[in-house]
Amino acid sequence: MHVKKYLVKCLHRLQKGPGYTYKELLVWYCNNTNTHGPKRIICEGPKKKAMWFVLTLLFASLVFWQWGVFIKTYLSWKVSVSLSIGFKNMDFPAVTICNASPFQYSKVKHLLKDLDELMEAVLERILAPEPGHANATRALNFTIWNHTPLVLIDERDPHHPVVLDLFGDNYNGSASSSPAPGSICNGQGCKVAMRLCSRNGTTCTFQNFTSATQAVTEWYVLQATNVFSQVPRKELMKMGYPSERLILACLFGAEPCNHRNFTSIFYPDYGNCYIFNWGMTDKILPSANPGAESGLKLVLDIGQEDYVPFLTSTAGARLMLHEQKSYPFIKDEGIYAMAGTETSIGVMVDKLERKGKPYSQCTMNGSDVPIRNLYSSYNTTYSIQACLRSCFQDHMIQNCSCGHYLYPLPRGKRYCNNHDFPDWAFCYSALRMSLKQRETCISQCSESCSDTKYKMTISMAEWPSESSEDWIFHVLSQERDQSANITISRKGIVKLNIYFQEFNYRTIEESPATNVVWLLSNLGGQFGFWMGGSVLCLIEFGEIIIDFLWITVIKLVAFARSLRQRQAGARYAGPPPTVAELVGAHTNFSFQPDVDDRGSDTGGYADGQTMPIPGTPPPNYDSLRLQPLDIIESDSEGDAI
Amino acid sequence: MAPGEKIKAKIKKNLPVTGPQAPTLTDLMRWYCLNTNTHGCRRIIVSRGRLRRLLWILFTLTAVALIFWQCALLVLSFYTVSVSIKVHFQKLDFPAVTICNINPYKYSVVKDLLSDLEQETRGALKTLFGLSEVKSRKRREAESWHAAWEGIRPKFINSVPLLIFDQEARSPVARDFFTGRKRKVSGSVIHKASDIMHVHQSQQVVGFKLCSNDTSDCATYTFSSGVNAIQEWYKLHYMNIMAQVPLEKKINMSYSAEELLVTCFFDGMSCDARNFTLFHHPMHGNCYTFNSPINDTVLSTSMGGSEYGLQVILYINEEEYNPFLVSSTGAKVIVHEQDEYPFIEDVGTEIETAMATSIGMHLTESFKLSEPYSQCTEDGKDVPITNIYNTSYSLQICLHSCFQAKMVEKCGCAQYSQPLPKGANYCNYQQHPNWMYCYYKLQQSFVREELGCQAVCREACSFKEWTLTTSLAQWPSEVSEKWLLSVLTWDQGQEINKKLNKTDLAKLLIFYKDLNHRSVVENPDNTIPNLLSNFGGQLGLWLSCSVVCVIEIFEVFFIDSLSIITRRWWQKAKEWWRLASSDWTQKQAQARHLLPRLEPKSKEHSDRGREPEELAS
């Protein structure tokens, strides 16, 4: 009912024309608004009026500009950083320990027998110690050799480098009893290179090395990878250093621990690695005090005499501190601990907590990264290292159709070996050198939002001291091997102390620099500062705009109607109104020219003329009607919009 | 009253009184308080009762005071910064790595230059400490040891005598160890650094005496240990000798890149001596910089880990070491920016032989805001010290340049271990006989910050810092030692004609631990919009005021009040003038009688002046 009444009112208003003019509306607004400027425009003299008008416009534009600045700042999602430093009871980091040599040579000897013999022969050929001694040719397994041979490039004449095969059987056709090429020139004149061929030798590349040491090492590692990739994981783990052989003594705070407190993990570069306090099965151990006494103390034996001689040239223990439940990428982030020394490591946890999207491009748990995390089979958390390696393995499988031995395998794939994938070495070295592959991986992987680093302060001292070494070695040998012989020596023993420093954490936490409250208070501050306005003022303004529109609509309607009537008037064939009629219309309100009335009673008058709106007869808007404005106003005062 | 006037009066009564037309200041204030947009003032006028009015005045004034206070705080804290720490994971530029042998020159080559000095040093050691036979591991030139002291006229001892001091005596008595006679110490005795640390010295201390030109002003430097004294004394003379040797000769005397670097491996690729740039350091001889800006492509790493970093094996020949100048064996390495000067003696990391040193890097970049937020400098152009190094600015460069400039200014020659400023020479005895004294004095005042260098030099605004984690491992391992050494010997070929020992070699691995790099950036805490909106908040909170109100206040209190006051003065003056001119001869009493009538008249006048405007509106 109300709605109907309201609509009728609207209709009448439409028919009658606007109740206010624009100017009146503006004046009313300026007089009654709560913003400070407009009022002044109204109530001052003409000069000040102009000044205040300019000022108000200026301030309004300033306000809008500043609002723009603030909204832009808000949408840039800035963060502010808070830093806290101190000591608190924290979880002791997970400690991963490996031996630098992945396997015990005594246990892998049968696998590497052919390769080692070949390697020795190669070294002999390169170094050419004494003629005659080298001629003791053994039954060498040349199948490995022919796959990826090493060659000697004679560069003494820089324009015509001569490629010499080390065993000299394929290229110059001479017998293997030819003089060892190493005797012709040495490291300054000749370079050792690795020949990598694909598709049965159709395309070959030489991978050059500036030193023979690198060439030989790289070649051996490549061949060893091939050997080990054909051995199942379980057997590889048996060939590595067992925990009871590696870990001799363990003390955490005041509590003794032993090799059973370590979780074993197979890391292809270093064989068996052992993780203390990984938090996968056991409860995470906290450390409540700073200093070496409440940290982890370990004694290890790296057994240097059992190292694989050509595979690793560096002797020591590898060690890494990392977060619980994260995979240790020990080759990248690990440090060495030297045999015969005590290495003390003071730890400070450097943690960075970031806001995720939209503040930065980090990922909370790696679920939104387009690369499948191959390390998730270890039940570890996401890290960018894991992502990069998974990405590399993906590329490897796409390009070479087999997986690299150093990285985990996706389901249903196999590791590369010479037998099944003859050109994998060529493919792998091309992929490894390719910058494009690395860049795509970097762009696809995103870093994780919380990033924990362990800052280490490392110091070393000789251990055991000369006066104490006798009894220490005796006790440790007795415990491990139950024999009276001393099986442990200075060359293998490593002591480690890992403990929290006096300040054990430094946390950098991000928080949003701007939020909605900040935005609103700044917007309010600007509006208030320049114009003394508030949200209510904005609503007022909106109201005025609606009024304006309403007036415009009414005016448009009236204009359309007058246009139509003028059209109708043009078609009217009768005589034009006389002067008397017009004068009468002007002076006498009750007098109407009878032209308009004709449309309502007789239909035959004008055939094309549209019918006026039925119902209450609308007031007539004659183009010539000059009516004083205030009369319309006075009758429409009650229902002014 | 006529009906017209009546209407007019009525209109006048209803119309608001506008500002400048107000007849008196009280009216103006009243008008202002009633019409202003601020809140407090209106309440003062509107409230009834004296106490209430007083309270409102108090409140308003407090609010105004609070606004001023808070806004002052806002302005004062405008130049504060907030720090943001960002972590990026991206391809990183590998830094420049400079590697030096600790020993500057091959001893066999420089021996000719230093033979006199060596003999004197040995002689001094013999007399001072009774050392007669050297049981050096490697050195076998003992014959010169015995012949050290015969028939040479010592020139080095004469110029800077080594002395033994007897502290027992009440007045310090020095014994010249060469002649054996005692002599009174004249001048000041300066115990080296003893003004910082009070060391209980043994009875006998060793030192040396430095005198200025006319030998009247002498300073004696003593050391708590003879080792330091001998080394310092040797170094002084050594610098003096080397300062006279031309650079090309010095470069030839030092190690070549092929000699120092046995193998090199970067990012899975072989590299060799050509990838290294020579950099001659006065105290460390030939140093070699990997990835220097000279070959203009800067190498970068796109993988973390030791495999993808720089791996070098260095050859360090201990037999060529200078026994008095350096007492440790190995190499020094420094990681720095491409256009940064490597201060290898200040911040280098030492590398041991027969070891693999693995250095994991972590990059942190820092950007500070310069003026007016802090005192740092963007490129050093606004620091009044000329950079004598041909590299980008850093605080250390500035300090060294400043010292060198002072040295040239005060002593007339430049110190050997730093580059030469324009138009200066290195110090030596022939031309500057007393430079050592000057140098020591200058260094002392530099350490005590008396030269003003520390005040003038400012830190750089942006810098890169590589945090290094160094760990050691045995290399080569026992089982691999045999084959590795023979292959390395083959690699070296004719460069060295001997079989390498493992103590001649050092392995160095420098790599990025991961490609995360942190940048610490300072941002302005406040911007102008921020400040304004804070002002707005304060003004709005206490008084509901805005800039419009401020303009209003300005308008009312300055323009309108002043105009009212001037108008009244003008009218008074006019009245006085009229009176004075119309009746110059009238008595003063009459004039005084007229004055009280002035006020209503002026009121009427101002009313009349306002009429046309009122009607217009």
mmCIF file of C-alpha atoms in Angstrom, chain A residues 49 89 146 206 286 289 362 380 393 429 446 515 535:
data_model
loop_
_atom_site.group_PDB
_atom_site.id
_atom_site.type_symbol
_atom_site.label_atom_id
_atom_site.label_comp_id
_atom_site.label_asym_id
_atom_site.label_seq_id
_atom_site.Cartn_x
_atom_site.Cartn_y
_atom_site.Cartn_z
ATOM 1 C CA LYS A 49 33.052 33.349 -1.891
ATOM 2 C CA ASN A 89 63.903 -23.311 25.830
ATOM 3 C CA ASN A 146 84.699 -48.093 -24.429
ATOM 4 C CA PHE A 206 84.663 -33.864 -25.512
ATOM 5 C CA PRO A 286 64.503 -29.774 23.964
ATOM 6 C CA ASN A 289 70.554 -24.432 28.897
ATOM 7 C CA CYS A 362 56.406 -17.887 -0.729
ATOM 8 C CA THR A 380 59.630 -34.576 5.121
ATOM 9 C CA GLN A 393 64.977 -35.450 -11.787
ATOM 10 C CA SER A 429 76.252 -34.009 -18.804
ATOM 11 C CA SER A 446 59.164 -20.988 -4.743
ATOM 12 C CA ASN A 515 45.503 -3.239 7.382
ATOM 13 C CA VAL A 535 31.760 9.170 6.502
#
